[in-house]
C-alpha positions as a Markdown table, in Angstrom:
| # | Residue | x | y | z |
|---|---|---|---|---|
| 1 | Met | 51.5 | 55.5 | 70.4 |
| 2 | Pro | 48.5 | 55.6 | 68.0 |
| 3 | Thr | 45.3 | 57.3 | 69.6 |
| 4 | Pro | 42.1 | 55.0 | 69.3 |
| 5 | Gly | 41.0 | 57.4 | 66.5 |
| 6 | Asp | 44.3 | 56.9 | 64.6 |
| 7 | Val | 43.7 | 53.0 | 64.8 |
| 8 | Leu | 40.0 | 53.5 | 63.4 |
| 9 | Arg | 41.2 | 55.4 | 60.6 |
| 10 | Leu | 43.9 | 53.1 | 59.8 |
| 11 | Leu | 41.3 | 50.4 | 59.6 |
| 12 | Gly | 39.1 | 52.5 | 57.2 |
| 13 | Arg | 36.6 | 53.2 | 59.9 |
| 14 | Ser | 35.8 | 56.5 | 61.4 |
| 15 | Ile | 33.7 | 57.9 | 64.4 |
| 16 | Val | 32.7 | 61.2 | 65.5 |
| 17 | Trp | 34.8 | 60.8 | 68.4 |
| 18 | Glu | 33.8 | 63.8 | 70.3 |
| 19 | Asp | 30.3 | 62.5 | 70.8 |
| 20 | Trp | 31.2 | 58.6 | 71.1 |
| 21 | Arg | 34.3 | 58.8 | 73.1 |
| 22 | Pro | 32.7 | 58.7 | 76.6 |
| 23 | Val | 30.6 | 55.3 | 75.4 |
| 24 | Phe | 33.8 | 53.7 | 74.4 |
| 25 | Gln | 35.6 | 54.8 | 77.5 |
| 26 | Thr | 32.9 | 53.9 | 79.9 |
| 27 | Pro | 34.4 | 51.2 | 82.1 |
| 28 | Trp | 32.2 | 47.6 | 81.7 |
| 29 | Tyr | 30.1 | 47.0 | 84.7 |
| 30 | Ile | 31.8 | 44.5 | 87.1 |
| 31 | Asp | 29.6 | 42.8 | 89.8 |
| 32 | Gln | 31.2 | 42.9 | 93.1 |
| 33 | Val | 29.7 | 39.7 | 94.0 |
| 34 | Thr | 30.1 | 37.5 | 90.9 |
| 35 | Arg | 33.2 | 39.2 | 89.4 |
| 36 | Lys | 31.9 | 38.3 | 86.0 |
| 37 | Lys | 33.7 | 40.1 | 83.2 |
| 38 | Val | 33.1 | 40.8 | 79.6 |
| 39 | Arg | 34.4 | 37.9 | 77.3 |
| 40 | Pro | 36.6 | 39.0 | 73.9 |
| 41 | Tyr | 34.0 | 37.9 | 71.6 |
| 42 | Gln | 31.2 | 39.7 | 73.6 |
| 43 | Glu | 33.3 | 42.9 | 73.7 |
| 44 | Met | 33.7 | 42.8 | 70.0 |
| 45 | Ala | 29.8 | 42.5 | 69.5 |
| 46 | Ile | 29.4 | 45.4 | 71.6 |
| 47 | Phe | 32.0 | 47.4 | 70.0 |
| 48 | Glu | 30.6 | 46.5 | 66.5 |
| 49 | Val | 27.1 | 47.5 | 67.4 |
| 50 | Leu | 28.6 | 51.0 | 69.0 |
| 51 | Tyr | 30.4 | 51.3 | 65.7 |
| 52 | Ala | 27.1 | 51.0 | 63.7 |
| 53 | Phe | 25.1 | 53.2 | 65.9 |
| 54 | Ser | 28.0 | 55.9 | 65.7 |
| 55 | Gln | 27.7 | 55.6 | 62.0 |
| 56 | Gly | 24.0 | 56.6 | 62.0 |
| 57 | Lys | 22.7 | 53.3 | 61.5 |
| 58 | Lys | 19.7 | 52.7 | 63.3 |
| 59 | Arg | 19.5 | 48.9 | 63.3 |
| 60 | Ala | 21.8 | 46.3 | 64.1 |
| 61 | Leu | 21.6 | 42.6 | 64.5 |
| 62 | Val | 23.7 | 40.7 | 66.8 |
| 63 | Leu | 23.9 | 36.9 | 66.1 |
| 64 | Met | 25.6 | 34.9 | 69.0 |
| 65 | Ala | 25.5 | 31.0 | 69.6 |
| 66 | Thr | 23.0 | 29.7 | 72.5 |
| 67 | Gly | 24.9 | 29.9 | 76.0 |
| 68 | Thr | 27.4 | 32.7 | 74.9 |
| 69 | Gly | 25.9 | 35.2 | 77.0 |
| 70 | Lys | 23.7 | 37.5 | 74.7 |
| 71 | Thr | 21.7 | 39.0 | 77.6 |
| 72 | Phe | 24.8 | 39.9 | 79.6 |
| 73 | Thr | 26.1 | 41.3 | 76.2 |
| 74 | Ile | 23.3 | 43.5 | 75.9 |
| 75 | Phe | 23.4 | 44.7 | 79.4 |
| 76 | Gln | 26.8 | 45.8 | 79.1 |
| 77 | Leu | 26.1 | 47.6 | 75.6 |
| 78 | Ala | 23.1 | 49.4 | 77.6 |
| 79 | Trp | 25.4 | 50.0 | 80.5 |
| 80 | Lys | 27.8 | 51.9 | 78.1 |
| 81 | Leu | 25.1 | 53.5 | 76.1 |
| 82 | Leu | 23.5 | 54.8 | 79.2 |
| 83 | Asn | 26.6 | 55.9 | 81.2 |
| 84 | Gly | 28.5 | 57.3 | 78.0 |
| 85 | Gly | 25.5 | 60.0 | 77.6 |
| 86 | Val | 24.6 | 59.2 | 73.8 |
| 87 | Leu | 21.0 | 58.3 | 74.6 |
| 88 | Pro | 19.3 | 61.7 | 75.1 |
| 89 | Lys | 16.5 | 60.6 | 77.0 |
| 90 | Gly | 18.1 | 57.6 | 78.7 |
| 91 | Arg | 15.5 | 54.7 | 78.4 |
| 92 | Val | 16.0 | 51.4 | 76.6 |
| 93 | Leu | 13.2 | 48.9 | 76.0 |
| 94 | Phe | 14.0 | 45.0 | 76.1 |
| 95 | Leu | 11.3 | 42.9 | 74.5 |
| 96 | Thr | 11.1 | 39.1 | 74.6 |
| 97 | Asp | 8.9 | 36.8 | 73.4 |
| 98 | Arg | 7.9 | 34.9 | 76.9 |
| 99 | Asn | 7.8 | 35.8 | 80.5 |
| 100 | Ser | 10.6 | 33.6 | 81.5 |
| 101 | Leu | 13.0 | 35.5 | 79.2 |
| 102 | Lys | 11.8 | 38.7 | 80.5 |
| 103 | Gly | 12.3 | 37.7 | 84.0 |
| 104 | Gln | 15.8 | 36.4 | 83.0 |
| 105 | Ala | 16.6 | 40.1 | 81.3 |
| 106 | Tyr | 15.5 | 41.8 | 84.4 |
| 107 | Arg | 17.7 | 40.0 | 86.4 |
| 108 | Ala | 20.6 | 40.3 | 84.5 |
| 109 | Phe | 20.4 | 44.0 | 84.2 |
| 110 | Ala | 20.7 | 43.9 | 88.3 |
| 111 | Gly | 23.4 | 46.5 | 87.8 |
| 112 | Phe | 20.9 | 49.1 | 87.5 |
| 113 | Ser | 18.6 | 49.7 | 90.4 |
| 114 | Lys | 15.6 | 48.4 | 91.1 |
| 115 | Asp | 14.0 | 51.8 | 90.6 |
| 116 | Asp | 15.5 | 52.0 | 87.1 |
| 117 | Arg | 14.3 | 48.5 | 86.0 |
| 118 | Val | 10.5 | 48.8 | 85.0 |
| 119 | Val | 8.3 | 45.7 | 83.8 |
| 120 | Ile | 5.7 | 46.7 | 81.4 |
| 121 | Asp | 2.1 | 45.5 | 81.4 |
| 122 | Ser | -1.4 | 46.7 | 81.4 |
| 123 | Asp | -1.7 | 47.0 | 85.0 |
| 124 | Ala | 1.6 | 49.1 | 85.1 |
| 125 | Val | -0.1 | 51.5 | 82.6 |
| 126 | Lys | -3.2 | 51.7 | 84.5 |
| 127 | Asn | -1.6 | 52.6 | 87.5 |
| 128 | Gln | 0.9 | 55.1 | 85.7 |
| 129 | Asn | 4.1 | 53.2 | 86.9 |
| 130 | His | 5.1 | 52.7 | 83.3 |
| 131 | Thr | 7.0 | 55.9 | 82.4 |
| 132 | Val | 9.6 | 56.2 | 85.4 |
| 133 | Gly | 13.0 | 54.4 | 84.8 |
| 134 | Lys | 15.8 | 53.5 | 82.6 |
| 135 | Ile | 15.3 | 50.0 | 81.5 |
| 136 | Phe | 11.9 | 48.8 | 80.3 |
| 137 | Phe | 11.2 | 45.0 | 80.2 |
| 138 | Ala | 8.2 | 43.8 | 78.1 |
| 139 | Asn | 7.0 | 40.8 | 75.9 |
| 140 | Tyr | 5.2 | 41.3 | 72.7 |
| 141 | Gln | 2.2 | 39.8 | 73.9 |
| 142 | Asn | 1.6 | 42.4 | 76.9 |
| 143 | Leu | 2.6 | 45.3 | 74.6 |
| 144 | Asp | -0.1 | 43.9 | 71.8 |
| 145 | Glu | -3.0 | 43.7 | 74.2 |
| 146 | Glu | -5.6 | 46.5 | 74.1 |
| 147 | Leu | -6.1 | 49.0 | 76.7 |
| 148 | Asp | -8.6 | 51.9 | 76.8 |
| 149 | Gly | -8.7 | 51.5 | 73.0 |
| 150 | Lys | -5.1 | 51.6 | 72.3 |
| 151 | Lys | -2.4 | 48.9 | 72.3 |
| 152 | Val | -0.3 | 49.1 | 75.8 |
| 153 | Phe | 2.8 | 50.5 | 73.9 |
| 154 | Glu | 0.7 | 53.2 | 72.4 |
| 155 | His | 0.6 | 54.9 | 76.0 |
| 156 | Phe | 4.1 | 55.8 | 75.4 |
| 157 | Pro | 5.0 | 58.7 | 73.4 |
| 158 | Pro | 6.8 | 57.4 | 70.1 |
| 159 | Asp | 9.9 | 59.1 | 70.7 |
| 160 | Phe | 10.0 | 57.7 | 74.5 |
| 161 | Phe | 12.7 | 55.2 | 74.1 |
| 162 | Asp | 16.3 | 55.5 | 72.5 |
| 163 | Leu | 16.7 | 51.8 | 72.0 |
| 164 | Val | 14.7 | 48.9 | 71.5 |
| 165 | Val | 16.0 | 45.4 | 71.8 |
| 166 | Ile | 14.3 | 42.3 | 70.4 |
| 167 | Asp | 15.7 | 39.4 | 72.2 |
| 168 | Glu | 15.4 | 35.9 | 70.3 |
| 169 | Cys | 14.0 | 37.9 | 67.1 |
| 170 | His | 14.7 | 34.9 | 65.0 |
| 171 | Arg | 11.8 | 32.9 | 66.5 |
| 172 | Ser | 9.2 | 35.5 | 67.2 |
| 173 | Gly | 6.7 | 36.4 | 64.6 |
| 174 | Phe | 7.6 | 39.4 | 62.6 |
| 175 | Gly | 4.2 | 40.8 | 62.8 |
| 176 | Asp | 4.3 | 40.5 | 66.7 |
| 177 | Trp | 7.1 | 42.9 | 67.2 |
| 178 | Phe | 7.3 | 44.8 | 63.8 |
| 179 | Gly | 4.6 | 47.4 | 64.9 |
| 180 | Val | 6.7 | 48.2 | 67.9 |
| 181 | Leu | 9.5 | 49.2 | 65.9 |
| 182 | Glu | 7.7 | 51.2 | 63.8 |
| 183 | Tyr | 6.1 | 53.0 | 66.4 |
| 184 | Phe | 9.4 | 53.7 | 68.3 |
| 185 | Ser | 11.1 | 54.3 | 65.0 |
| 186 | Ser | 13.3 | 57.1 | 66.2 |
| 187 | Ala | 15.1 | 54.8 | 68.5 |
| 188 | Phe | 18.2 | 52.7 | 67.8 |
| 189 | Gln | 16.7 | 49.1 | 67.1 |
| 190 | Leu | 18.8 | 45.9 | 68.0 |
| 191 | Gly | 17.9 | 42.4 | 67.1 |
| 192 | Leu | 19.4 | 39.6 | 69.4 |
| 193 | Thr | 19.5 | 36.0 | 68.1 |
């Protein structure tokens, strides 16, 4: 029986299997109440992003139709990345362009404990509650606010996040979120549309 590495080589793909095996082998998160599972097209999107990142690419774009479970897909991707141990700091920033999407994403990531999920805004930064957690949620407008002479996102070190996800990147103004990507340029960056 061919190994996963053998199959990838036959397809003309290669992965540093020693580093990325735990990510690909990390089981999917299955909610004990809903029993919701990853669909085949979601699995394919996740594996394509993992493959791109394993090749040293820092940016990827996921295009999925409305209603196909983009947020759930990114939750599962983050689950595999965080539990697979390839994110050295173990922190993900999930950006949206409005509060309703931020709340939806926060709830979609309920597989992570409440202590691991942090909503970023100027109040959280003022109270020093913005740096403890794994998954951070914000909208561009909140991160662009001025606080003590700096933008809110500048209250984090530039290498704080391992992955920055930009939800609905097709309809958000490039100027609104590109400064965040430039600031956190060492992180993997994923556009979602």
